[in-house]
Structures are given as C-alpha cells and as structure tokens.
GROMACS .gro file of C-alpha atoms in nm:
model
  174
    1MET     CA    1  -1.495  -2.143   1.578
    2SER     CA    2  -1.227  -1.930   1.751
    3ARG     CA    3  -0.945  -2.169   1.636
    4PHE     CA    4  -1.012  -2.026   1.306
    5TYR     CA    5  -0.976  -1.624   1.379
    6ILE     CA    6  -0.595  -1.655   1.358
    7PRO     CA    7  -0.563  -1.799   1.031
    8ALA     CA    8  -0.859  -1.616   0.890
    9PHE     CA    9  -0.676  -1.279   1.011
   10ILE     CA   10  -0.341  -1.370   0.882
   11PHE     CA   11  -0.519  -1.477   0.538
   12LEU     CA   12  -0.655  -1.149   0.502
   13LEU     CA   13  -0.353  -0.981   0.567
   14LEU     CA   14  -0.182  -1.211   0.287
   15VAL     CA   15  -0.443  -1.075   0.062
   16ILE     CA   16  -0.401  -0.698   0.162
   17GLU     CA   17  -0.022  -0.741   0.154
   18GLY     CA   18  -0.033  -0.880  -0.215
   19THR     CA   19  -0.335  -0.705  -0.334
   20LEU     CA   20  -0.480  -0.388  -0.198
   21PHE     CA   21  -0.160  -0.265  -0.050
   22GLN     CA   22   0.017  -0.237  -0.392
   23ILE     CA   23  -0.289   0.034  -0.502
   24ILE     CA   24  -0.131   0.278  -0.246
   25THR     CA   25   0.204   0.208  -0.280
   26PRO     CA   26   0.443   0.524  -0.361
   27SER     CA   27   0.597   0.338  -0.688
   28HIS     CA   28   0.253   0.411  -0.861
   29HIS     CA   29   0.311   0.783  -0.750
   30ASP     CA   30   0.637   0.883  -0.926
   31ILE     CA   31   0.829   0.864  -0.587
   32ASP     CA   32   1.177   0.695  -0.544
   33VAL     CA   33   1.096   0.467  -0.246
   34THR     CA   34   0.941   0.086  -0.262
   35ILE     CA   35   0.769   0.000   0.031
   36VAL     CA   36   0.700  -0.381   0.084
   37PRO     CA   37   0.437  -0.495   0.326
   38ARG     CA   38   0.557  -0.743   0.583
   39PHE     CA   39   0.247  -0.788   0.761
   40LEU     CA   40   0.309  -1.170   0.758
   41VAL     CA   41   0.635  -1.178   0.895
   42VAL     CA   42   0.509  -0.933   1.187
   43MET     CA   43   0.228  -1.205   1.290
   44VAL     CA   44   0.476  -1.516   1.285
   45VAL     CA   45   0.704  -1.321   1.518
   46PHE     CA   46   0.398  -1.254   1.722
   47ILE     CA   47   0.252  -1.615   1.706
   48GLY     CA   48   0.560  -1.737   1.832
   49ILE     CA   49   0.638  -1.516   2.114
   50HIS     CA   50   0.247  -1.594   2.232
   51PHE     CA   51   0.193  -1.953   2.085
   52GLY     CA   52   0.535  -2.093   2.079
   53ARG     CA   53   0.809  -2.237   1.841
   54ASN     CA   54   0.579  -2.485   1.653
   55SER     CA   55   0.286  -2.278   1.585
   56SER     CA   56   0.512  -2.020   1.453
   57ILE     CA   57   0.691  -2.242   1.227
   58LEU     CA   58   0.350  -2.404   1.119
   59TYR     CA   59   0.209  -2.097   1.028
   60GLY     CA   60   0.539  -1.924   0.856
   61ILE     CA   61   0.577  -2.225   0.627
   62ALA     CA   62   0.194  -2.280   0.562
   63PHE     CA   63   0.118  -1.936   0.474
   64GLY     CA   64   0.473  -1.859   0.305
   65LEU     CA   65   0.383  -2.168   0.071
   66ILE     CA   66   0.076  -1.980  -0.023
   67TYR     CA   67   0.266  -1.670  -0.059
   68ASP     CA   68   0.528  -1.845  -0.302
   69ILE     CA   69   0.261  -2.008  -0.496
   70VAL     CA   70   0.015  -1.703  -0.540
   71TYR     CA   71   0.274  -1.405  -0.553
   72THR     CA   72   0.628  -1.519  -0.680
   73GLN     CA   73   0.784  -1.732  -0.971
   74LEU     CA   74   1.037  -1.877  -0.708
   75LEU     CA   75   0.860  -2.168  -0.491
   76GLY     CA   76   1.039  -2.182  -0.162
   77VAL     CA   77   1.179  -1.850  -0.088
   78TYR     CA   78   0.901  -1.706   0.121
   79MET     CA   79   0.811  -2.059   0.288
   80PHE     CA   80   1.178  -2.105   0.373
   81GLY     CA   81   1.220  -1.736   0.497
   82PHE     CA   82   0.865  -1.706   0.665
   83GLY     CA   83   1.007  -2.093   0.850
   84VAL     CA   84   1.297  -1.945   0.946
   85ILE     CA   85   1.163  -1.636   1.083
   86GLY     CA   86   0.913  -1.865   1.299
   87TYR     CA   87   1.178  -2.072   1.405
   88ALA     CA   88   1.435  -1.779   1.519
   89PHE     CA   89   1.181  -1.545   1.675
   90ALA     CA   90   0.983  -1.744   1.903
   91TYR     CA   91   1.075  -1.667   2.253
   92SER     CA   92   0.785  -1.769   2.459
   93TYR     CA   93   0.893  -1.651   2.797
   94LYS     CA   94   0.663  -1.458   3.012
   95GLN     CA   95   0.917  -1.155   3.045
   96ILE     CA   96   0.902  -1.132   2.672
   97GLN     CA   97   0.538  -1.185   2.650
   98ASP     CA   98   0.464  -0.880   2.853
   99SER     CA   99   0.708  -0.640   2.705
  100LEU     CA  100   0.591  -0.419   2.398
  101LEU     CA  101   0.939  -0.276   2.386
  102LEU     CA  102   1.086  -0.629   2.336
  103HIS     CA  103   0.815  -0.743   2.106
  104LEU     CA  104   0.893  -0.426   1.868
  105VAL     CA  105   1.277  -0.521   1.891
  106LEU     CA  106   1.231  -0.884   1.781
  107VAL     CA  107   0.993  -0.777   1.492
  108ALA     CA  108   1.252  -0.515   1.366
  109ALA     CA  109   1.521  -0.796   1.429
  110ALA     CA  110   1.312  -1.028   1.182
  111LEU     CA  111   1.218  -0.792   0.945
  112SER     CA  112   1.565  -0.658   0.853
  113LEU     CA  113   1.687  -1.059   0.859
  114PHE     CA  114   1.398  -1.125   0.598
  115GLU     CA  115   1.442  -0.813   0.389
  116TYR     CA  116   1.814  -0.915   0.376
  117TYR     CA  117   1.770  -1.258   0.300
  118GLN     CA  118   1.560  -1.190   0.017
  119TYR     CA  119   1.763  -0.901  -0.097
  120GLY     CA  120   2.055  -1.125  -0.098
  121LEU     CA  121   1.906  -1.410  -0.282
  122TYR     CA  122   1.748  -1.232  -0.532
  123ARG     CA  123   2.101  -1.061  -0.613
  124LEU     CA  124   2.245  -1.446  -0.600
  125ILE     CA  125   2.047  -1.543  -0.838
  126GLY     CA  126   2.022  -1.242  -1.071
  127ILE     CA  127   1.631  -1.122  -1.015
  128THR     CA  128   1.761  -0.790  -0.895
  129ASP     CA  129   2.088  -0.579  -0.972
  130MET     CA  130   1.999  -0.318  -0.726
  131GLY     CA  131   2.307  -0.184  -0.548
  132ALA     CA  132   2.319  -0.232  -0.147
  133LEU     CA  133   2.323   0.117  -0.079
  134MET     CA  134   2.037   0.168  -0.313
  135PHE     CA  135   1.821  -0.111  -0.157
  136PHE     CA  136   1.901   0.013   0.191
  137HIS     CA  137   1.795   0.397   0.105
  138GLU     CA  138   1.517   0.321  -0.160
  139ARG     CA  139   1.359  -0.007  -0.002
  140PHE     CA  140   1.478  -0.135   0.338
  141TRP     CA  141   1.426   0.197   0.542
  142PRO     CA  142   1.077   0.309   0.397
  143SER     CA  143   0.965  -0.093   0.441
  144MET     CA  144   1.069  -0.108   0.799
  145LEU     CA  145   0.899   0.201   0.896
  146LEU     CA  146   0.563   0.085   0.724
  147ASN     CA  147   0.603  -0.270   0.897
  148MET     CA  148   0.734  -0.120   1.233
  149VAL     CA  149   0.392   0.152   1.193
  150PHE     CA  150   0.178  -0.158   1.133
  151ALA     CA  151   0.331  -0.369   1.437
  152ILE     CA  152   0.267  -0.108   1.668
  153ILE     CA  153  -0.090  -0.044   1.543
  154ILE     CA  154  -0.179  -0.433   1.577
  155TYR     CA  155  -0.019  -0.521   1.887
  156TYR     CA  156  -0.317  -0.470   2.114
  157PRO     CA  157  -0.595  -0.634   1.889
  158VAL     CA  158  -0.366  -0.894   1.810
  159LYS     CA  159  -0.280  -0.943   2.187
  160ARG     CA  160  -0.675  -0.939   2.284
  161LEU     CA  161  -0.705  -1.180   1.969
  162PHE     CA  162  -0.469  -1.457   2.085
  163SER     CA  163  -0.567  -1.433   2.454
  164HIS     CA  164  -0.945  -1.507   2.341
  165VAL     CA  165  -0.839  -1.785   2.128
  166GLU     CA  166  -0.661  -1.920   2.444
  167ARG     CA  167  -0.933  -1.853   2.661
  168GLN     CA  168  -1.147  -2.077   2.414
  169ALA     CA  169  -0.910  -2.338   2.359
  170SER     CA  170  -0.876  -2.387   2.758
  171LEU     CA  171  -1.263  -2.417   2.757
  172ARG     CA  172  -1.269  -2.673   2.479
  173GLU     CA  173  -0.984  -2.901   2.687
  174ARG     CA  174  -1.250  -2.890   3.001
   0.00000   0.00000   0.00000
C-alpha cells in the first residue's frame, strides 16, 4: 500500500497546481504579476535526490504527460521538460541527501531551467509575445518565490514520506 503514497501525493499536487491554485492567484485580484506553481518540478527533483535517476525520469515523464493531456494545448512540452529535470537533477549522493541547502539550490536551479525552457519554447512558436524583462519581473520572480516557499514547507514531510516508503519496501523484500 505504501508504494502508492508518492504517486497519490504527486497526483494531488497536480490537481492543486492546475485547479485549486488558480482560484487564489493574484491575476484574479488586479495585480500585475503571474504566479505559476511548479510543485511537480519540486517533487521530481526531490524524488531524483532520494530515489535516483530512473525514478525521477519515470515520474517526470508520466506526470508531465498527464499535465500535457489535461491542462495544455501542446502535447509533450511538460513531458519533455519534467523528464529532462528528472534526468539532470537526480543526485543520489549521501552528502546531497542530507543537506537542506543543497536540495534548495537544486530545486531553484531546476525551477529556473524549467521556467526559461517553457518561456523560450512558447516565445519561439509564438504563443507568447512577452518580453524577457517583463517575463523576469512579472512571472519568473513571483513564481520562484512561491515555489521555493513550497519547497521549504514540504521538505521535511516529504523526506519522512520517502523514508517511510523506503522502509516499507525493504520490509516487502524480506
């Protein structure tokens, strides 16, 4: 049963990110910033740190595909982006697994990479005409702040969830 905790939690974040969070964003309250939650990117990085590259790529591609199917018009943008994040930020070294600061640095780098990947791709194909400076001030910084606060808040509960799942898996192997 514990092997379904992580996918269920990520699915819950997917629903929150795409539906419930849209109600409370400042764009509905006449503020000139756009806050984009990237909770799945944070979770893919945490999974890569704790479970390794294969798990993070699998979760990144699977939930990226679900995100593409449900919320976007272009199939593959999130699937590819989450997969690359899962591949590039999966460092399962013991020194990294034990350091909150290194986790946050990796999450910040992954979020930055993903935001600019998505902005560049949408700019290239003409979906957005927002300038780079406007993107940086009105979307990048508010989104980074939200996602880093989320990463800090969720860090210890997720770490305990991962250790519980690992303990249960080792008990099943016996």
